[in-house]
Coordinates of C-alpha atoms and ligand atoms in Angstrom, one line a residue:
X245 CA 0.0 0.0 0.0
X246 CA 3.2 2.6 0.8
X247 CA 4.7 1.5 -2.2
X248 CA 5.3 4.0 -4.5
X249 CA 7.4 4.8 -7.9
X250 CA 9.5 8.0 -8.4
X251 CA 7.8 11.1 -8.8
X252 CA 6.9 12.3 -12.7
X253 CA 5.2 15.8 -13.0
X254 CA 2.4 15.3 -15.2
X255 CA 1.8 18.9 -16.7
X256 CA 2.4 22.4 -15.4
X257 CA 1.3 23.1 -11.7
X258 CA -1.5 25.7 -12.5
X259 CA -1.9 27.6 -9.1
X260 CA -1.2 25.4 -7.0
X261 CA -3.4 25.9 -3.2
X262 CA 0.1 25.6 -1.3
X263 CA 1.3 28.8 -2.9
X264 CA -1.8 30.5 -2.9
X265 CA -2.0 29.3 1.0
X266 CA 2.0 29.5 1.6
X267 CA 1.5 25.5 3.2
X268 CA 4.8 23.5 3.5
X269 CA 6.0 23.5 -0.4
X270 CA 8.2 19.8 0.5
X271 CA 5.2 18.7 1.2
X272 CA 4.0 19.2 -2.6
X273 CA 4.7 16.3 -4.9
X274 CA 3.3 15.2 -8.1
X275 CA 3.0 11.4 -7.5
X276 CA 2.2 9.6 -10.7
X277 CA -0.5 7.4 -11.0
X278 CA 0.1 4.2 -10.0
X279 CA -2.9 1.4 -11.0
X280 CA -4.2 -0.9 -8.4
X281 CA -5.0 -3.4 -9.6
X282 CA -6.0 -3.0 -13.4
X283 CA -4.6 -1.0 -16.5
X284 CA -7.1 1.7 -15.9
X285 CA -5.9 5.3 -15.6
X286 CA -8.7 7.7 -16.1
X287 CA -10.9 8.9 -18.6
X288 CA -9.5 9.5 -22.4
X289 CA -9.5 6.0 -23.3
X290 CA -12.1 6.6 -25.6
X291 CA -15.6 6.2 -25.3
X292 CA -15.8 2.5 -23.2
X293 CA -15.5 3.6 -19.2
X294 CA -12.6 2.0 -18.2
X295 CA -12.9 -0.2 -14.8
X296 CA -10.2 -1.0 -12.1
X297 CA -8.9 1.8 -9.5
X298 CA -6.2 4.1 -10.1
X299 CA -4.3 5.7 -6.9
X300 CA -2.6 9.0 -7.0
X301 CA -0.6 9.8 -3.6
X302 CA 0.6 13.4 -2.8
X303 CA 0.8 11.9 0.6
X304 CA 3.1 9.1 0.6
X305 CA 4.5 8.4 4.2
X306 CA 7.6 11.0 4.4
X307 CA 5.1 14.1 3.3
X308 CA 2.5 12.9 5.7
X309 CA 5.1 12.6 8.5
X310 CA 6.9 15.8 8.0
X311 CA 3.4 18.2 7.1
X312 CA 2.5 16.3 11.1
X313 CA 5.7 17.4 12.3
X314 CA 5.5 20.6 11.3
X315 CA 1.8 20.8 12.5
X316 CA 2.5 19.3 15.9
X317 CA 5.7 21.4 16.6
X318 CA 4.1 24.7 15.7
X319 CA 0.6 23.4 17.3
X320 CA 2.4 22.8 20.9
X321 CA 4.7 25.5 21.0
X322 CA 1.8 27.8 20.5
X323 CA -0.3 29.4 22.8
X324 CA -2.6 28.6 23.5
X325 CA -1.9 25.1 22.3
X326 CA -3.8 23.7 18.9
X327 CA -3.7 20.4 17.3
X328 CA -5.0 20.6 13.8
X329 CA -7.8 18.2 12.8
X330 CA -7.0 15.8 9.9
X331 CA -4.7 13.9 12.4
X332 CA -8.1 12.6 13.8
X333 CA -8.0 10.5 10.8
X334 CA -6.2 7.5 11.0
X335 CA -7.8 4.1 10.5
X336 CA -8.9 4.3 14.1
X337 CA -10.4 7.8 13.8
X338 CA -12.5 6.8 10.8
X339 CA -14.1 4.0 11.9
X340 CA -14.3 6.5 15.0
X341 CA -16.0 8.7 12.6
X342 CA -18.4 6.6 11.4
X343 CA -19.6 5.5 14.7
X344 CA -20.2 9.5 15.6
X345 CA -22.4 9.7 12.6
X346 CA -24.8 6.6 13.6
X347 CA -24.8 8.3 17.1
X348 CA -28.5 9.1 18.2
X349 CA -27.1 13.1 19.5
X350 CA -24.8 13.4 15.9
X351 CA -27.9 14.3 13.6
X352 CA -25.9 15.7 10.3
X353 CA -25.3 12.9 8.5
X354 CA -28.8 11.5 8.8
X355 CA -29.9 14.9 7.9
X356 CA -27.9 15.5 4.9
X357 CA -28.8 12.3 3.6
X358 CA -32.5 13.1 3.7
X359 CA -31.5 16.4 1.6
X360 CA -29.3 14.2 -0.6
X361 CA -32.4 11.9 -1.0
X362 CA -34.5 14.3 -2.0
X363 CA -33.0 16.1 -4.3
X364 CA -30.2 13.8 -6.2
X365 CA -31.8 13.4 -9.3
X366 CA -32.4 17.6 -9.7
X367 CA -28.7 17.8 -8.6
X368 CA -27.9 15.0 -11.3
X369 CA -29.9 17.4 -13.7
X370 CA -28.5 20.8 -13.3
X371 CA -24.9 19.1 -13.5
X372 CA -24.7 15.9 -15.8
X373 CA -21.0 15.4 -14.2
X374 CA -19.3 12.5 -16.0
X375 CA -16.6 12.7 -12.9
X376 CA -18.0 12.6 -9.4
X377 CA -14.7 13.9 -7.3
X378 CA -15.7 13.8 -3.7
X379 CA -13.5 15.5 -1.3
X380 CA -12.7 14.7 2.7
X381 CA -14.4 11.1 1.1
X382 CA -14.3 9.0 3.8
X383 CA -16.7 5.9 3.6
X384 CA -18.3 7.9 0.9
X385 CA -21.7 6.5 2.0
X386 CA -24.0 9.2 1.3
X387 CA -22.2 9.4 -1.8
X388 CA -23.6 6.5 -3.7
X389 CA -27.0 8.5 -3.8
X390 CA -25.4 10.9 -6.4
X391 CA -23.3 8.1 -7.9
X392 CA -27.0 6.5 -8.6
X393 CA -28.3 10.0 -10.0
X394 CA -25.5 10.2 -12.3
X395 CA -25.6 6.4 -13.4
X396 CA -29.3 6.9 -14.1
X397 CA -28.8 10.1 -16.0
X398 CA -26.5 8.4 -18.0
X399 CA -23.9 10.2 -17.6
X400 CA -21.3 8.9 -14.8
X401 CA -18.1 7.6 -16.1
X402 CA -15.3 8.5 -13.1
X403 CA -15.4 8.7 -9.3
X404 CA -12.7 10.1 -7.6
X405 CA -13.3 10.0 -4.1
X406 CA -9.8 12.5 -2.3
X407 CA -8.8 11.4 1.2
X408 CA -6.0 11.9 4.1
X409 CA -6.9 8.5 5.0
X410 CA -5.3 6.0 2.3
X411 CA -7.0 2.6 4.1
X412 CA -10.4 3.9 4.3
X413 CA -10.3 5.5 0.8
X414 CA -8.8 2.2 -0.9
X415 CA -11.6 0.4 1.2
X416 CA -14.8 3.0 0.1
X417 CA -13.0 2.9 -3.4
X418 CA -12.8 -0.6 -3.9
X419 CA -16.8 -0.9 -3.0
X420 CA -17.6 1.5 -5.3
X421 CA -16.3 -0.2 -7.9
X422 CA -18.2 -3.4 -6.9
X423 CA -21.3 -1.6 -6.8
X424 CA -20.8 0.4 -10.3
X425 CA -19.1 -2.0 -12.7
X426 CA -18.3 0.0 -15.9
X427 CA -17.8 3.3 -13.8
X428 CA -13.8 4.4 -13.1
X429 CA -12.5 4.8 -9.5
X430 CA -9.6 7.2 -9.2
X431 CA -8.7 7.8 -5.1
X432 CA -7.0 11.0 -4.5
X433 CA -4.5 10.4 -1.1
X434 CA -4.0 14.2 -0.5
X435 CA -4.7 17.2 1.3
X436 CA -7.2 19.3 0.4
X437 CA -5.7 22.1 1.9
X438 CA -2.6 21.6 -0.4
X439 CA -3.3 19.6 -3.5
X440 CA -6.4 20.7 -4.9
X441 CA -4.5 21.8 -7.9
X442 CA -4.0 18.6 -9.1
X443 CA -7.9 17.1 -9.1
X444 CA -7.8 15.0 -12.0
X445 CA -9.8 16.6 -15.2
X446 CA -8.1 19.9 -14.3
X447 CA -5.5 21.2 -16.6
X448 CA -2.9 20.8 -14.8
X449 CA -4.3 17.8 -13.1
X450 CA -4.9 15.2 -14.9
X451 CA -3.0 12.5 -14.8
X452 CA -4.9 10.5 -17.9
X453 CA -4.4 11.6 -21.7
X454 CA -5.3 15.0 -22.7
X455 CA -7.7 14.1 -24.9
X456 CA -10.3 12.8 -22.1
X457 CA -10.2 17.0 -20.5
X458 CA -12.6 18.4 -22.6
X459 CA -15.5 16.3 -22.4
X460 CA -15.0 15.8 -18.4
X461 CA -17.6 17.6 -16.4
X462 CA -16.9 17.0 -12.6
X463 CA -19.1 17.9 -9.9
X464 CA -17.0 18.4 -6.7
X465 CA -19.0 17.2 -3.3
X466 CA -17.7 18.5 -0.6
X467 CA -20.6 17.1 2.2
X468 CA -20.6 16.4 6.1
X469 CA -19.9 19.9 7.0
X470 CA -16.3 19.0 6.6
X471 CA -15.7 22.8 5.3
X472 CA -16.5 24.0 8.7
X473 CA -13.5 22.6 10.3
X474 CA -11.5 25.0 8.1
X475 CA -11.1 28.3 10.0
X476 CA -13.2 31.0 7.7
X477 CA -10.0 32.6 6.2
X478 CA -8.5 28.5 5.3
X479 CA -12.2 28.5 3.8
X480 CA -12.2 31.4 1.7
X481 CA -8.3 30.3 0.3
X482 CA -9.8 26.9 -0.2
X483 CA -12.9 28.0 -2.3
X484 CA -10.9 30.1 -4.5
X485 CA -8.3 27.5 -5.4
X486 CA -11.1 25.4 -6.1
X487 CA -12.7 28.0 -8.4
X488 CA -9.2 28.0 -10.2
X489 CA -9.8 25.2 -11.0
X490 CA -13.2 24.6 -12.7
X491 CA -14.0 24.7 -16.0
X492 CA -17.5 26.2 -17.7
X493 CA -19.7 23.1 -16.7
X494 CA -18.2 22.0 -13.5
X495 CA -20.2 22.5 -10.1
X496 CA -19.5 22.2 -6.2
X497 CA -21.8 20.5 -4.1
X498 CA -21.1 22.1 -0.7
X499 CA -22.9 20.4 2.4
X500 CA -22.7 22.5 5.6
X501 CA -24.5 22.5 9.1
X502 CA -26.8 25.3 9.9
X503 CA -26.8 27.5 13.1
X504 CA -29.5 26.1 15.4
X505 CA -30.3 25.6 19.0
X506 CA -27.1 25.5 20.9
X507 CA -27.7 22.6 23.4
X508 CA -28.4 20.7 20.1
X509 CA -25.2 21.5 18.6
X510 CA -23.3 20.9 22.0
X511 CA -24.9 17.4 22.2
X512 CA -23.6 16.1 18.5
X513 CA -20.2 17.1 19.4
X514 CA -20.6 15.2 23.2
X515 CA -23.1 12.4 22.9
X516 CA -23.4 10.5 25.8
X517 CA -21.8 7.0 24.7
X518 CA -18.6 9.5 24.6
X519 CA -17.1 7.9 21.2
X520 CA -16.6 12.0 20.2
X521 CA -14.8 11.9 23.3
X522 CA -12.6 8.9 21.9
X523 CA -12.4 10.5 18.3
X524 CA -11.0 13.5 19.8
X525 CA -8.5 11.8 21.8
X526 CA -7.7 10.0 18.8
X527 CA -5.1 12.8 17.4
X528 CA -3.1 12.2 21.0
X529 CA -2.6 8.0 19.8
X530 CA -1.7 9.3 16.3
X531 CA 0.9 11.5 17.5
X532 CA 2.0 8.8 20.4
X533 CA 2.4 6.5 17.4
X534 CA 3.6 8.4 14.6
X535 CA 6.3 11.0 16.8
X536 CA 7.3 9.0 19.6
X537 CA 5.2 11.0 22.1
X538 CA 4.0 10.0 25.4
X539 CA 0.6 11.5 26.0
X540 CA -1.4 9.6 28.6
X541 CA -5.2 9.8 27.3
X542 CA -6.6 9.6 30.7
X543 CA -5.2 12.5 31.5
X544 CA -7.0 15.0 28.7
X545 CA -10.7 15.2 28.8
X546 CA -13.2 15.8 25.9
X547 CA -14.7 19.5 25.7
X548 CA -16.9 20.9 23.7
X549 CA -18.1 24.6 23.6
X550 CA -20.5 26.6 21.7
X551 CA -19.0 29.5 19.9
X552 CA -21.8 32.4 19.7
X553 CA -19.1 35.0 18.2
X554 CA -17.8 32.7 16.1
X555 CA -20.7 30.8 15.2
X556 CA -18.6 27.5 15.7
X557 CA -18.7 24.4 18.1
X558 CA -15.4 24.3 19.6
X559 CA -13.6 20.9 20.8
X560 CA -10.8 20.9 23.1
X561 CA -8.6 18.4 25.2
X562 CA -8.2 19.3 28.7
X563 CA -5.9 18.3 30.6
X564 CA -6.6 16.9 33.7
X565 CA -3.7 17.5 36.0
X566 CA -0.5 19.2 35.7
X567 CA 1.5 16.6 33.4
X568 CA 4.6 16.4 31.1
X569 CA 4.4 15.1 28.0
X570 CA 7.5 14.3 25.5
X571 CA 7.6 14.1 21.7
X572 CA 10.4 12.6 21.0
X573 CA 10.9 12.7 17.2
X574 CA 10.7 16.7 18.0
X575 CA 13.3 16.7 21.1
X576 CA 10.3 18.3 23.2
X577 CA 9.1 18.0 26.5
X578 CA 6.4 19.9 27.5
X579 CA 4.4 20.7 30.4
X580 CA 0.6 20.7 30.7
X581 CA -0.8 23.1 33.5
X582 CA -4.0 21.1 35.4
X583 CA -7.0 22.5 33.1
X584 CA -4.8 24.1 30.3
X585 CA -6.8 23.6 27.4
X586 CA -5.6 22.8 24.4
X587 CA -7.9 23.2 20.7
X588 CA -8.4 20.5 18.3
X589 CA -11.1 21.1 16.1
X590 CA -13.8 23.8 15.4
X591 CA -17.1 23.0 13.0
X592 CA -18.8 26.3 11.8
X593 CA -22.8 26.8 11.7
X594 CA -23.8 29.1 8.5
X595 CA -26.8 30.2 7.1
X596 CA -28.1 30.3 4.0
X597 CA -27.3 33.7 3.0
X598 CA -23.6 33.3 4.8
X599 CA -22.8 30.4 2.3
X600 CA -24.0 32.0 -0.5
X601 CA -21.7 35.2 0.3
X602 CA -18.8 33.3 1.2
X603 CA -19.6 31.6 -2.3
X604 CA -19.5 34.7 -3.9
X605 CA -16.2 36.1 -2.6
X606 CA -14.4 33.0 -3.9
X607 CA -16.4 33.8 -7.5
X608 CA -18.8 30.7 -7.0
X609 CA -22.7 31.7 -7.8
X610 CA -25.0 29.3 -6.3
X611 CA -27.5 28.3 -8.7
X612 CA -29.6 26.5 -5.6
X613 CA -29.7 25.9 -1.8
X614 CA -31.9 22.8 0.0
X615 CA -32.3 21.7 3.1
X616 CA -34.0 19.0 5.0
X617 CA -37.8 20.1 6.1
X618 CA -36.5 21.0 9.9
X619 CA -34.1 23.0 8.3
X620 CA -31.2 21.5 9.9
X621 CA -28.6 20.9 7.2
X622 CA -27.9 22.8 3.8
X623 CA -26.7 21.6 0.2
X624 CA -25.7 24.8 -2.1
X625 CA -25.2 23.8 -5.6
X626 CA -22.7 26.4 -7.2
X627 CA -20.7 27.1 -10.3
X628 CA -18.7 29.6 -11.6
X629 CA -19.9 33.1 -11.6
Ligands
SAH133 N1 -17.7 12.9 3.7 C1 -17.9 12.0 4.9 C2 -16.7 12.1 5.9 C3 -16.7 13.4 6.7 S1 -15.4 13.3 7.9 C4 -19.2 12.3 5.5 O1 -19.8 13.2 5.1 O2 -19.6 11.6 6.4 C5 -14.2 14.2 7.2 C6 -13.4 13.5 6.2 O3 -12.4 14.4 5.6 C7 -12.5 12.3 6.8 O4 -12.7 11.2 5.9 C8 -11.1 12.9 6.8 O5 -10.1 11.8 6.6 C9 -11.1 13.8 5.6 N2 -10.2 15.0 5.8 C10 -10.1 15.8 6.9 N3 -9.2 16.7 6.6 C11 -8.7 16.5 5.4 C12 -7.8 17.2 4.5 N4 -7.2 18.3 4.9 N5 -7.6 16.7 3.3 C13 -8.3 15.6 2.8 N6 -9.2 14.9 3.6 C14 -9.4 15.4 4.8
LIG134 N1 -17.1 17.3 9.7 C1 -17.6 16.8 11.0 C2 -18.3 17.9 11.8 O1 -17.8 19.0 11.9 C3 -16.4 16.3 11.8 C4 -16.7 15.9 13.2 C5 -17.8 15.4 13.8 C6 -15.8 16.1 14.3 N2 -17.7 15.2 15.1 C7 -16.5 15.6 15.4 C8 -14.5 16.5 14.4 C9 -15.9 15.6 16.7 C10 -13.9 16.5 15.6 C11 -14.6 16.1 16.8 O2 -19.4 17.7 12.2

């Protein structure tokens, strides 16, 4: 699986998001393509979809470990102290992750699944994608209700589901090729804060012939409110090095939480059977495993806070008694005070309008906005303006 073969730059680099963001530029590579375990490698074969998954890493194992140095270091060193949150995502925190989101407390997913349900085959309408590219994937679940809008429309050819978490993308990839023989699977190892440039059926993406780039129309979904874990400034950078990179055609599919009753928020992000709890201790094992560190997990507790100012739910580890912890692939030892918090995550609440705005500075118009009938959840459909 951490096999890979030397780097080839497929085509310029367009605007890449790690300039645009100033992100960790050795942490940029061009991986080739490597097949799975068939010949396929994308679209532009011709007119017969091509079967078999192809897997393009711009996370092999040295980026990932020095883009969670650098992360760690900076995040512990600061003050006050931050973890950022795609460490969560190991195997462990994404079968953690899908236990949150069958959690009776952690209603987004069931609600964005009604909204999904409901509207697919309008969605499949007002963007005929031949290339479904899913970003932050993960079991990619929900996802197979606009894989079957696009299949029944006739138009589906590619899925590209784009990941941090190689074993659970390989996994969700490999079922989605079991369920939709004749459709391509393409996972995308990567960070979507860094290697959005290179989504296949860009121009300066693509990693199949050129000849398949013209006729590719890709709706990007971006669902589960992932967006909201970016802080709003990571957000607007994102968006616009998204919007670099669509063509006339293209749409984003943008699924966000809405701003509601605060204990209700509170609750999805500490349900009672406490597996949030365990998710967010999660980045602590990862960092334990990955950078020699000794963190003790009993000794940080789960918090979760509602934001009014910042419309966001705010989760933190606590620590519960003055304690001294040592990364040793950093040379640090550190020293937590008894009830020093430290942040891990935040996950924005928007409202309609907000989306739409923050749409619009990144040059996205949104050409329409559901949600489920409680008005829970939101899906904004939008293209280029
Ligand atoms: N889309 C799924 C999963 C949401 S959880 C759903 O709606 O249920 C967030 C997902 O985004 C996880 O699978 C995590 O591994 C991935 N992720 C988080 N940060 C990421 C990043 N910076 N780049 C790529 N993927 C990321
Ligand atoms: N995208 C999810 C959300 O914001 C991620 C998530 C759910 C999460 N529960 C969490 C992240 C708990 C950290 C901790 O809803």
């Amino acid at each position: 699986m951490t096999s890979r073969t030397p780097a080839t730059a497929t085509g310029a680099r367009g605007s890449a998001f790690a300039g645009a963001s100033g992100g960790d530029p050795s942490g940029i590579r061009d991986e080739p393509t490597r097949p799975q375990d068939a010949t396929a490698n994308g679209l532009g074969s011709g007119s017969v979809p091509v079967t078999g998954i192809t897997v393009t890493r711009h996370l092999a194992a040295a980026e990932r470990h020095a883009s969670l140095t650098a992360d760690v270091r900076a995040g512990l060193t600061a003050n006050p102290r931050e973890l950022p949150p795609k460490w969560f995502y190991d195997a462990t925190g994404s079968l953690l992750f899908d236990r949150i989101t069958r959690l009776p407390e952690y209603y987004p997913t069931r609600r964005e699944h009604a909204v999904l349900a409901a509207n697919a085959a309008r969605i499949a309408t007002a963007c005929p994608a031949t290339t479904l590219i899913e970003l932050g994937s993960g079991t990619s679940e929900k996802t197979r209700l606009l894989l079957d809008a696009l299949r029944n429309a006739g138009v589906l050819r590619r899925f590209v589901p784009f990941d941090v978490d190689e074993e659970t993308l390989l996994r969700a990839g490999q079922e989605i090729l079991r369920s939709y023989p004749g459709t391509s699977v393409h996972a995308v190892v990567g960070d979507f804060e860094r290697h959005l440039a290179f989504l296949p059926g860009s121009a300066s993406g693509d990693s199949g012939s050129a000849g398949g780039v013209a006729a590719d129309r890709r709706l990007v979904a971006f669902l589960g409110g992932t967006i909201g874990n970016l802080r709003p400034e990571t957000r607007g950078t994102f968006l616009r090095a998204l919007r670099d990179q669509f063509h006339d055609g293209d749409a984003l599919l943008l699924g966000t939480d809405l701003v509601k009753d605060p204990a209700r928020l509170v609750a999805a992000y500490d349900d009672s059977a406490g597996v949030t709890a365990a998710f967010n201790r999660n980045v602590l094992s990862v960092i334990n495993r990955e950078l020699d560190a000794d963190f003790d997990l009993r000794g940080f507790a789960h918090v979760a806070a509602w934001d009014p100012e910042n419309s966001w739910i705010e989760m933190r580890l606590r620590s519960v008694r003055e304690q001294e912890v040592s990364v040793r692939a950093l040379g640090l030892v550190t020293r937590f005070g008894a009830d020093e918090q430290m942040r891990t995550e935040i996950s924005a609440k928007f409202t309609l309008e907000g989306i739409r705005a923050e749409l619009a500075a990144a040059g996205l118009g949104t050409s329409a906005q559901w949600t489920d009938p409680d008005g829970d959840f939101a899906l904004t459909l939008a293209v280029p303006a």
